[in-house]
Amino acid sequence: MTALVDIRGLTRSFGGPAILSGIDLTIAKGEFVALLGRSGSGKSTLLRVLAGLDDAPAQQLQLPRRRSVVFQEPRLMPWKTVIDNITLGVKRQDARSIAEQALEDVGLSHRRNAWPLTLSGGEAQRAALARALVREPELLLLDEPFAALDALTRMRMHGLVFDLWQKHKPAVLLVTHDIGEAITLADRILVLENGRFTKEILVTLDHPRQRNGPEASRIEAELLTELGVEPSHA
Ligand SMILES: Nc1ncnc2c1ncn2[C@@H]1O[C@H](COP(=O)(O)OP(=O)(O)OP(=O)(O)O)[C@@H](O)[C@H]1O
Ligand SMILES: [Mg+2]
């Protein structure tokens, strides 16, 4: 199978020691990959390269053309309505109708004419997801998109992202600090540490996944150890 993302020897530094030191990464079409790592380990740096927001030297950098990013903050234009935020920059003639569809997909049709500042945190992130989907990405890049949400909203967002992934089947790279989130959603979990991937775990559990089953608990303990947290302190 040919990889959608195929990166070899990716390096990035900002003057000091390399943040990414010769990383190799392949992501298959439709694969859901979660990326964990301590704060400052370079997760957002890697995601920015994948998004095309940062140049970094690599021996090989094969990326799909259609990529979308959702950040921790929704980054909506406050002077445009929700629907106008979603169609912004979309050149297709049917932009409006695919935006309506994307809003329906994220359960936000009733807020189509709302101003971004009147949205709740969860609604704003759903709008940001709709804006990403409208571009029909082959690669969806998510940089801690739920980190600022309360626990219940975050769990609902996990369900939504899973449903959207099942429906549209983009490859996903999800940066998160939430180990449970990674285990619930991802086919594969990577840990970034000292400029390299230090762990790769395939998650083969059936969906919907139980977070506290024996296999999930085993993976969680393995990841906590890798991230330098004693499982009993989590
Ligand atoms: N534009 C930049 N200029 C200088 N240093 C940078 C720049 N971008 C990132 N860095 C540094 O690179 C390191 C990795 O940053 P990055 O944002 O990728 O970490 P992260 O893993 O996403 O962390 P967090 O989990 O806190 O979001 C940090 O030490 C950061 O200060
Ligand atoms: Mg980051």
Coordinates of N, CA, C and O in Angstrom, one line a residue, residues 12-187:
R12 N 14.4 19.8 12.4 CA 14.0 21.2 12.7 C 14.7 21.7 13.9 O 14.6 21.0 15.0
S13 N 15.3 22.8 13.8 CA 15.9 23.4 15.1 C 15.6 24.9 15.0 O 15.4 25.4 13.9
F14 N 15.7 25.5 16.1 CA 15.4 27.0 16.2 C 16.7 27.6 16.8 O 16.6 28.4 17.7
G15 N 17.8 27.3 16.2 CA 19.1 27.8 16.7 C 19.8 26.9 17.8 O 21.0 26.7 17.7
G16 N 19.0 26.3 18.7 CA 19.6 25.5 19.7 C 19.6 24.0 19.2 O 19.7 23.8 18.0
P17 N 19.5 23.1 20.2 CA 19.5 21.7 19.8 C 18.2 21.4 18.9 O 17.2 22.1 19.0
A18 N 18.4 20.3 18.1 CA 17.3 20.0 17.2 C 16.0 19.6 17.9 O 16.1 18.8 18.9
I19 N 14.9 20.2 17.5 CA 13.6 19.8 18.1 C 13.1 18.5 17.4 O 12.6 17.6 18.1
L20 N 13.3 18.4 16.1 CA 13.1 17.2 15.4 C 14.4 16.8 14.8 O 15.0 17.6 14.0
S21 N 14.9 15.6 15.1 CA 16.2 15.3 14.6 C 16.1 14.0 13.7 O 16.4 12.9 14.2
G22 N 15.8 14.3 12.5 CA 15.8 13.2 11.5 C 14.7 12.2 11.7 O 14.8 11.0 11.7
I23 N 13.5 12.8 11.7 CA 12.3 12.0 11.9 C 11.8 11.3 10.7 O 11.8 11.9 9.6
D24 N 11.4 10.0 10.8 CA 10.7 9.3 9.7 C 9.2 9.1 10.1 O 9.0 8.7 11.2
L25 N 8.3 9.4 9.2 CA 6.9 9.2 9.5 C 6.2 8.8 8.3 O 6.2 9.5 7.3
T26 N 5.4 7.7 8.3 CA 4.5 7.4 7.3 C 3.1 7.3 7.9 O 3.0 6.8 9.0
I27 N 2.2 7.7 7.1 CA 0.8 7.6 7.5 C 0.0 7.1 6.3 O 0.1 7.6 5.2
A28 N -0.8 6.0 6.5 CA -1.5 5.4 5.4 C -2.8 6.2 5.2 O -3.3 6.9 6.1
K29 N -3.3 6.1 4.0 CA -4.6 6.7 3.7 C -5.6 6.2 4.7 O -5.8 5.0 5.0
G30 N -6.4 7.2 5.3 CA -7.4 6.9 6.2 C -7.0 6.4 7.6 O -7.9 6.1 8.4
E31 N -5.7 6.4 7.8 CA -5.2 6.0 9.2 C -5.4 7.1 10.2 O -5.2 8.3 9.9
F32 N -5.7 6.7 11.4 CA -5.8 7.6 12.5 C -4.6 7.5 13.5 O -4.5 6.5 14.2
V33 N -3.8 8.5 13.5 CA -2.6 8.4 14.3 C -2.7 9.5 15.4 O -3.0 10.6 15.2
A34 N -2.3 9.1 16.6 CA -2.3 10.1 17.7 C -0.8 10.3 18.1 O 0.0 9.4 18.1
L35 N -0.5 11.5 18.4 CA 0.9 11.9 18.8 C 0.9 12.5 20.2 O 0.3 13.5 20.5
L36 N 1.6 11.8 21.0 CA 1.8 12.2 22.4 C 3.2 12.7 22.6 O 4.1 12.3 21.9
G37 N 3.5 13.4 23.7 CA 4.8 13.8 24.1 C 4.7 14.9 25.1 O 3.7 15.6 25.1
R38 N 5.8 15.1 25.8 CA 5.8 16.1 26.8 C 5.7 17.5 26.2 O 6.0 17.7 25.0
S39 N 5.3 18.5 27.0 CA 5.2 19.8 26.6 C 6.6 20.3 26.1 O 7.6 20.0 26.8
G40 N 6.7 20.9 24.9 CA 7.9 21.3 24.4 C 8.7 20.2 23.6 O 9.8 20.5 23.1
S41 N 8.1 19.1 23.4 CA 8.8 18.0 22.7 C 8.8 18.2 21.2 O 9.6 17.5 20.5
G42 N 8.0 19.1 20.7 CA 8.0 19.3 19.3 C 6.8 18.9 18.5 O 6.8 18.8 17.2
K43 N 5.7 18.5 19.2 CA 4.5 18.0 18.5 C 3.9 19.0 17.6 O 3.7 18.8 16.4
S44 N 3.8 20.3 18.1 CA 3.2 21.3 17.2 C 4.2 21.7 16.1 O 3.7 22.0 15.0
T45 N 5.4 21.6 16.4 CA 6.4 21.9 15.3 C 6.3 20.9 14.2 O 6.3 21.3 13.0
L46 N 6.1 19.6 14.5 CA 5.9 18.6 13.5 C 4.6 18.8 12.7 O 4.6 18.8 11.5
L47 N 3.6 19.1 13.5 CA 2.3 19.4 12.8 C 2.3 20.6 11.9 O 1.7 20.5 10.8
R48 N 3.0 21.6 12.3 CA 3.1 22.8 11.4 C 3.9 22.5 10.1 O 3.5 23.0 9.1
V49 N 4.9 21.6 10.2 CA 5.6 21.2 9.0 C 4.6 20.4 8.1 O 4.5 20.6 6.9
L50 N 3.8 19.5 8.7 CA 2.9 18.7 7.9 C 1.8 19.6 7.3 O 1.3 19.3 6.2
A51 N 1.4 20.7 8.0 CA 0.4 21.6 7.5 C 1.0 22.5 6.4 O 0.2 23.2 5.7
G52 N 2.3 22.5 6.2 CA 2.9 23.4 5.3 C 3.0 24.8 5.8 O 3.2 25.8 5.1
L53 N 2.9 25.0 7.2 CA 3.1 26.3 7.8 C 4.5 26.6 8.2 O 4.8 27.7 8.7
D54 N 5.4 25.6 8.0 CA 6.8 25.8 8.4 C 7.6 25.0 7.4 O 7.3 23.9 7.1
D55 N 8.7 25.6 7.0 CA 9.7 24.9 6.2 C 10.7 24.2 7.0 O 11.2 24.8 8.0
A56 N 11.0 23.0 6.7 CA 12.1 22.3 7.5 C 12.7 21.3 6.5 O 12.1 20.7 5.7
P57 N 14.1 21.2 6.6 CA 14.8 20.3 5.7 C 14.4 18.8 6.0 O 14.3 18.4 7.1
A58 N 14.3 18.1 4.9 CA 14.0 16.6 5.0 C 14.5 16.0 3.8 O 14.6 16.6 2.7
Q59 N 14.9 14.7 3.9 CA 15.4 13.9 2.7 C 14.2 13.7 1.8 O 14.3 13.6 0.6
Q60 N 13.0 13.5 2.4 CA 11.8 13.2 1.7 C 10.6 13.8 2.4 O 10.5 13.7 3.6
L61 N 9.7 14.5 1.7 CA 8.6 15.1 2.3 C 7.4 14.9 1.4 O 7.1 15.8 0.6
Q62 N 6.8 13.8 1.5 CA 5.6 13.5 0.6 C 4.3 13.7 1.4 O 4.1 13.1 2.4
L63 N 3.5 14.7 0.9 CA 2.3 15.1 1.6 C 1.2 15.1 0.7 O 1.4 15.5 -0.5
P64 N -0.1 14.8 1.1 CA -1.2 15.0 0.2 C -1.4 16.5 0.0 O -1.1 17.3 0.8
R65 N -2.1 16.8 -1.1 CA -2.3 18.2 -1.4 C -3.4 18.8 -0.5 O -3.2 19.9 0.0
R66 N -4.4 18.1 -0.2 CA -5.5 18.6 0.6 C -5.3 18.3 2.0 O -5.4 17.1 2.5
R67 N -5.0 19.3 2.8 CA -4.7 19.2 4.2 C -5.5 20.3 5.0 O -5.6 21.4 4.5
S68 N -6.0 19.9 6.2 CA -6.6 20.9 7.0 C -6.1 20.8 8.4 O -5.8 19.7 8.8
V69 N -6.2 22.0 9.1 CA -5.7 22.0 10.5 C -6.8 22.5 11.4 O -7.4 23.5 11.1
V70 N -6.9 21.9 12.6 CA -7.7 22.5 13.7 C -6.7 22.7 14.9 O -6.1 21.7 15.3
F71 N -6.7 23.9 15.4 CA -5.9 24.2 16.5 C -6.6 24.1 17.9 O -7.8 23.9 17.9
Q72 N -5.9 24.4 18.9 CA -6.5 24.4 20.3 C -7.6 25.5 20.4 O -8.6 25.3 21.0
E73 N -7.3 26.6 19.8 CA -8.3 27.7 19.7 C -9.0 27.6 18.4 O -8.3 27.3 17.4
P74 N -10.3 28.0 18.3 CA -11.0 27.8 17.0 C -10.5 28.7 15.9 O -10.7 28.4 14.7
R75 N -9.9 29.9 16.2 CA -9.4 30.8 15.2 C -10.5 31.2 14.1 O -10.2 31.2 12.9
L76 N -11.7 31.5 14.6 CA -12.7 32.0 13.7 C -12.6 33.5 13.6 O -12.1 34.2 14.5
M77 N -13.0 34.0 12.4 CA -13.0 35.4 12.2 C -14.2 36.0 12.9 O -15.3 35.7 12.5
P78 N -14.0 36.9 13.9 CA -15.1 37.4 14.7 C -16.1 38.2 13.9 O -17.3 38.4 14.3
W79 N -15.7 38.8 12.8 CA -16.6 39.7 12.1 C -17.3 39.0 11.0 O -18.0 39.6 10.1
K80 N -17.2 37.6 10.9 CA -17.9 36.9 9.9 C -18.8 35.9 10.7 O -18.4 35.3 11.7
T81 N -20.0 35.6 10.1 CA -20.9 34.6 10.7 C -20.2 33.2 10.6 O -19.2 33.0 9.9
V82 N -20.8 32.3 11.3 CA -20.3 30.9 11.3 C -20.2 30.4 9.9 O -19.1 29.9 9.4
I83 N -21.3 30.5 9.1 CA -21.2 29.9 7.8 C -20.2 30.6 6.9 O -19.5 30.0 6.1
D84 N -20.1 31.9 7.1 CA -19.1 32.7 6.3 C -17.7 32.3 6.7 O -16.8 32.4 5.8
N85 N -17.5 32.0 7.9 CA -16.2 31.5 8.3 C -15.8 30.2 7.6 O -14.7 29.9 7.2
I86 N -16.9 29.4 7.4 CA -16.6 28.0 6.9 C -16.4 28.1 5.4 O -15.6 27.3 4.8
T87 N -17.1 29.0 4.7 CA -16.9 29.1 3.3 C -15.7 30.0 2.9 O -15.2 30.0 1.7
L88 N -15.1 30.6 3.9 CA -14.0 31.6 3.6 C -12.9 30.9 2.9 O -12.3 29.9 3.3
G89 N -12.5 31.4 1.7 CA -11.4 30.9 0.9 C -11.7 29.7 0.1 O -10.9 29.1 -0.6
V90 N -13.0 29.2 0.2 CA -13.4 28.0 -0.6 C -13.8 28.5 -1.9 O -14.8 29.3 -2.0
K91 N -13.2 28.1 -3.0 CA -13.4 28.7 -4.3 C -14.5 28.0 -5.1 O -14.9 28.4 -6.1
R92 N -14.9 26.8 -4.6 CA -15.9 26.0 -5.4 C -17.2 26.8 -5.5 O -17.6 27.5 -4.6
Q93 N -17.9 26.5 -6.6 CA -19.2 27.2 -6.8 C -20.2 26.7 -5.7 O -21.1 27.5 -5.4
D94 N -20.1 25.5 -5.3 CA -21.1 24.9 -4.4 C -20.6 25.1 -2.9 O -21.0 24.3 -2.1
A95 N -19.8 26.1 -2.7 CA -19.2 26.3 -1.3 C -20.3 26.3 -0.3 O -20.1 25.7 0.8
R96 N -21.3 27.1 -0.6 CA -22.4 27.3 0.4 C -23.0 25.9 0.8 O -23.3 25.6 2.0
S97 N -23.3 25.1 -0.2 CA -24.1 23.9 0.1 C -23.1 22.9 0.8 O -23.6 22.1 1.7
I98 N -21.9 22.8 0.4 CA -21.0 21.9 1.2 C -20.7 22.4 2.6 O -20.5 21.6 3.5
A99 N -20.8 23.7 2.8 CA -20.6 24.3 4.1 C -21.8 23.9 5.0 O -21.7 23.6 6.1
E100 N -23.0 24.0 4.4 CA -24.2 23.6 5.1 C -24.1 22.1 5.5 O -24.5 21.8 6.6
Q101 N -23.6 21.3 4.6 CA -23.5 19.9 4.9 C -22.5 19.7 6.0 O -22.7 18.9 7.0
A102 N -21.4 20.4 6.0 CA -20.3 20.3 7.0 C -20.9 20.7 8.4 O -20.7 20.1 9.4
L103 N -21.7 21.8 8.4 CA -22.3 22.2 9.6 C -23.3 21.2 10.2 O -23.4 21.0 11.4
E104 N -24.0 20.5 9.2 CA -24.9 19.5 9.7 C -24.1 18.3 10.3 O -24.5 17.7 11.3
D105 N -23.0 18.0 9.6 CA -22.2 16.9 10.1 C -21.7 17.1 11.5 O -21.5 16.2 12.3
V106 N -21.4 18.4 11.9 CA -20.9 18.6 13.2 C -22.1 19.1 14.2 O -21.8 19.5 15.3
G107 N -23.3 19.0 13.7 CA -24.5 19.3 14.5 C -24.6 20.8 14.9 O -25.0 21.2 16.0
L108 N -24.3 21.7 13.9 CA -24.2 23.1 14.2 C -25.1 23.9 13.2 O -25.0 25.1 13.1
S109 N -26.0 23.2 12.5 CA -26.8 23.9 11.5 C -27.6 25.1 12.1 O -27.7 26.2 11.5
H110 N -28.1 24.9 13.3 CA -28.9 25.9 13.9 C -28.1 27.2 14.3 O -28.7 28.2 14.6
R111 N -26.8 27.1 14.2 CA -25.9 28.3 14.6 C -25.3 28.9 13.3 O -24.3 29.7 13.5
R112 N -25.8 28.5 12.2 CA -25.1 28.9 10.9 C -24.9 30.5 10.8 O -23.9 30.9 10.3
N113 N -25.9 31.2 11.3 CA -25.8 32.7 11.2 C -25.3 33.4 12.4 O -25.4 34.6 12.6
A114 N -24.8 32.6 13.4 CA -24.4 33.2 14.7 C -23.0 33.8 14.5 O -22.2 33.5 13.6
W115 N -22.7 34.8 15.4 CA -21.4 35.4 15.4 C -20.5 34.5 16.3 O -20.9 34.0 17.3
P116 N -19.2 34.3 15.9 CA -18.3 33.4 16.6 C -18.3 33.7 18.1 O -18.2 32.8 18.9
L117 N -18.3 35.0 18.5 CA -18.1 35.3 19.9 C -19.3 34.9 20.7 O -19.3 34.8 22.0
T118 N -20.4 34.5 20.1 CA -21.6 34.0 20.9 C -21.6 32.5 21.0 O -22.6 32.0 21.6
L119 N -20.6 31.8 20.4 CA -20.6 30.4 20.5 C -20.0 29.9 21.8 O -19.1 30.6 22.3
S120 N -20.4 28.7 22.3 CA -19.7 28.1 23.4 C -18.4 27.5 22.9 O -18.2 27.4 21.7
G121 N -17.5 27.2 23.8 CA -16.2 26.6 23.4 C -16.4 25.4 22.5 O -15.7 25.2 21.5
G122 N -17.3 24.5 22.9 CA -17.5 23.3 22.1 C -18.1 23.6 20.7 O -17.7 23.0 19.7
E123 N -19.0 24.6 20.7 CA -19.6 25.0 19.4 C -18.6 25.6 18.5 O -18.5 25.3 17.3
A124 N -17.7 26.4 19.1 CA -16.7 27.0 18.3 C -15.7 26.0 17.7 O -15.3 26.1 16.5
Q125 N -15.4 25.0 18.5 CA -14.5 23.9 18.0 C -15.2 23.1 16.9 O -14.6 22.6 15.9
R126 N -16.5 22.9 17.1 CA -17.3 22.2 16.0 C -17.3 23.0 14.7 O -17.2 22.5 13.6
A127 N -17.4 24.4 14.9 CA -17.3 25.2 13.7 C -15.9 25.1 13.0 O -15.8 25.0 11.8
A128 N -14.9 25.0 13.8 CA -13.5 24.9 13.3 C -13.4 23.5 12.6 O -12.7 23.5 11.5
L129 N -14.0 22.5 13.1 CA -14.0 21.2 12.5 C -14.7 21.3 11.1 O -14.2 20.7 10.1
A130 N -15.9 21.9 11.1 CA -16.6 22.1 9.9 C -15.8 22.8 8.8 O -15.8 22.4 7.6
R131 N -15.1 23.8 9.3 CA -14.3 24.6 8.3 C -13.1 23.7 7.8 O -12.8 23.9 6.6
A132 N -12.6 22.8 8.6 CA -11.6 21.9 8.1 C -12.1 20.9 7.1 O -11.5 20.6 6.1
L133 N -13.3 20.4 7.4 CA -13.9 19.4 6.6 C -14.3 19.8 5.2 O -14.3 19.1 4.2
V134 N -14.7 21.1 5.1 CA -15.2 21.6 3.9 C -14.1 21.6 2.8 O -14.4 21.5 1.6
R135 N -12.9 21.5 3.2 CA -11.8 21.4 2.3 C -11.6 19.9 1.8 O -10.6 19.7 1.1
E136 N -12.4 19.1 2.3 CA -12.3 17.6 2.0 C -10.9 17.1 2.1 O -10.3 16.6 1.2
P137 N -10.3 17.3 3.3 CA -8.9 17.0 3.5 C -8.6 15.5 3.4 O -9.4 14.6 3.8
E138 N -7.5 15.2 2.7 CA -7.0 13.8 2.8 C -6.2 13.6 4.1 O -6.1 12.4 4.6
L139 N -5.7 14.7 4.6 CA -5.0 14.6 5.9 C -5.6 15.7 6.8 O -5.5 16.9 6.5
L140 N -6.1 15.3 7.9 CA -6.7 16.2 8.9 C -5.7 16.3 10.1 O -5.4 15.3 10.7
L141 N -5.2 17.5 10.3 CA -4.2 17.7 11.4 C -4.9 18.4 12.6 O -5.5 19.5 12.4
L142 N -4.9 17.8 13.7 CA -5.6 18.3 14.9 C -4.6 18.5 16.0 O -4.0 17.6 16.5
D143 N -4.4 19.8 16.4 CA -3.4 20.1 17.4 C -4.1 20.4 18.8 O -4.5 21.5 19.0
E144 N -4.3 19.4 19.6 CA -5.0 19.5 20.9 C -6.3 20.3 20.7 O -6.6 21.2 21.4
P145 N -7.2 19.8 19.8 CA -8.4 20.6 19.5 C -9.4 20.6 20.6 O -10.3 21.5 20.7
F146 N -9.3 19.7 21.6 CA -10.3 19.6 22.7 C -9.7 20.0 24.0 O -10.4 19.9 25.0
A147 N -8.5 20.4 24.1 CA -7.8 20.6 25.3 C -8.5 21.6 26.2 O -8.4 21.5 27.4
A148 N -9.1 22.6 25.6 CA -9.6 23.7 26.4 C -11.1 23.5 26.8 O -11.7 24.3 27.4
L149 N -11.6 22.3 26.4 CA -13.0 22.0 26.6 C -13.2 21.3 28.0 O -12.3 20.6 28.4
D150 N -14.4 21.4 28.5 CA -14.7 20.6 29.8 C -14.8 19.1 29.4 O -15.0 18.7 28.3
A151 N -14.6 18.3 30.5 CA -14.5 16.9 30.2 C -15.7 16.3 29.5 O -15.5 15.4 28.6
L152 N -16.9 16.7 29.8 CA -18.1 16.1 29.1 C -18.1 16.5 27.7 O -18.4 15.7 26.8
T153 N -17.9 17.8 27.4 CA -17.9 18.2 26.0 C -16.8 17.5 25.2 O -17.0 17.2 24.1
R154 N -15.6 17.4 25.9 CA -14.5 16.7 25.2 C -14.9 15.3 24.8 O -14.6 14.8 23.7
M155 N -15.6 14.6 25.7 CA -16.0 13.2 25.4 C -17.0 13.2 24.2 O -16.9 12.3 23.3
R156 N -17.9 14.2 24.2 CA -18.8 14.3 23.0 C -18.0 14.5 21.8 O -18.4 14.0 20.7
M157 N -17.0 15.4 21.9 CA -16.2 15.7 20.7 C -15.5 14.5 20.2 O -15.3 14.3 19.0
H158 N -15.1 13.6 21.1 CA -14.4 12.4 20.7 C -15.4 11.5 19.8 O -15.0 11.0 18.7
G159 N -16.6 11.4 20.2 CA -17.6 10.7 19.5 C -17.8 11.4 18.1 O -17.9 10.7 17.1
L160 N -17.9 12.7 18.1 CA -18.1 13.4 16.8 C -16.9 13.2 15.9 O -17.1 12.9 14.7
V161 N -15.7 13.3 16.4 CA -14.5 13.2 15.5 C -14.5 11.7 15.0 O -14.2 11.5 13.8
F162 N -14.8 10.8 15.8 CA -14.8 9.4 15.3 C -15.9 9.2 14.2 O -15.5 8.7 13.2
D163 N -17.1 9.8 14.4 CA -18.1 9.7 13.4 C -17.7 10.4 12.1 O -17.9 9.8 11.0
L164 N -17.0 11.5 12.2 CA -16.6 12.3 11.0 C -15.5 11.5 10.3 O -15.5 11.4 9.1
W165 N -14.6 10.9 11.1 CA -13.6 10.1 10.5 C -14.2 8.9 9.7 O -13.8 8.6 8.6
Q166 N -15.1 8.2 10.4 CA -15.8 7.1 9.7 C -16.5 7.5 8.4 O -16.4 6.8 7.4
K167 N -17.1 8.7 8.4 CA -17.8 9.1 7.3 C -16.9 9.6 6.1 O -17.1 9.2 5.0
H168 N -15.9 10.3 6.5 CA -15.1 11.0 5.4 C -13.8 10.2 5.2 O -13.1 10.4 4.2
K169 N -13.3 9.5 6.2 CA -12.1 8.7 6.1 C -10.8 9.5 5.7 O -10.1 9.0 4.9
P170 N -10.6 10.7 6.3 CA -9.3 11.3 6.0 C -8.3 10.6 6.9 O -8.7 9.9 7.9
A171 N -7.0 10.6 6.6 CA -6.0 10.3 7.5 C -6.0 11.4 8.6 O -6.2 12.6 8.3
V172 N -5.8 11.0 9.8 CA -5.8 12.0 10.9 C -4.5 11.9 11.7 O -4.0 10.8 12.0
L173 N -3.9 13.1 12.0 CA -2.8 13.2 13.0 C -3.4 14.0 14.1 O -3.6 15.2 13.9
L174 N -3.6 13.4 15.3 CA -4.1 14.1 16.4 C -3.1 14.3 17.5 O -2.6 13.3 18.1
V175 N -2.7 15.5 17.7 CA -1.8 15.8 18.8 C -2.6 16.0 20.1 O -3.6 16.7 20.1
T176 N -2.2 15.3 21.1 CA -3.0 15.4 22.4 C -2.1 15.1 23.6 O -1.1 14.4 23.5
H177 N -2.6 15.6 24.7 CA -2.0 15.2 26.0 C -2.8 14.2 26.7 O -2.4 13.7 27.8
D178 N -3.9 13.9 26.1 CA -4.9 13.0 26.8 C -4.7 11.6 26.3 O -5.1 11.2 25.2
I179 N -4.1 10.8 27.2 CA -3.8 9.4 26.8 C -5.1 8.6 26.5 O -5.2 7.8 25.5
G180 N -6.1 8.9 27.3 CA -7.4 8.2 27.0 C -8.0 8.6 25.7 O -8.5 7.7 25.0
E181 N -7.9 9.8 25.3 CA -8.3 10.3 24.0 C -7.6 9.5 22.9 O -8.2 9.0 21.9
A182 N -6.3 9.4 23.0 CA -5.5 8.7 22.0 C -5.9 7.2 21.9 O -6.1 6.7 20.8
I183 N -6.1 6.6 23.1 CA -6.5 5.1 23.1 C -7.9 4.9 22.5 O -8.2 4.0 21.8
T184 N -8.8 5.9 22.8 CA -10.2 5.8 22.3 C -10.2 5.9 20.8 O -11.1 5.2 20.2
L185 N -9.4 6.7 20.2 CA -9.6 7.1 18.8 C -8.6 6.5 17.8 O -9.0 6.2 16.7
A186 N -7.3 6.3 18.3 CA -6.3 6.1 17.3 C -6.1 4.7 16.9 O -6.2 3.8 17.7
D187 N -5.6 4.4 15.6 CA -5.1 3.1 15.2 C -3.7 2.9 15.7 O -3.3 1.8 15.8

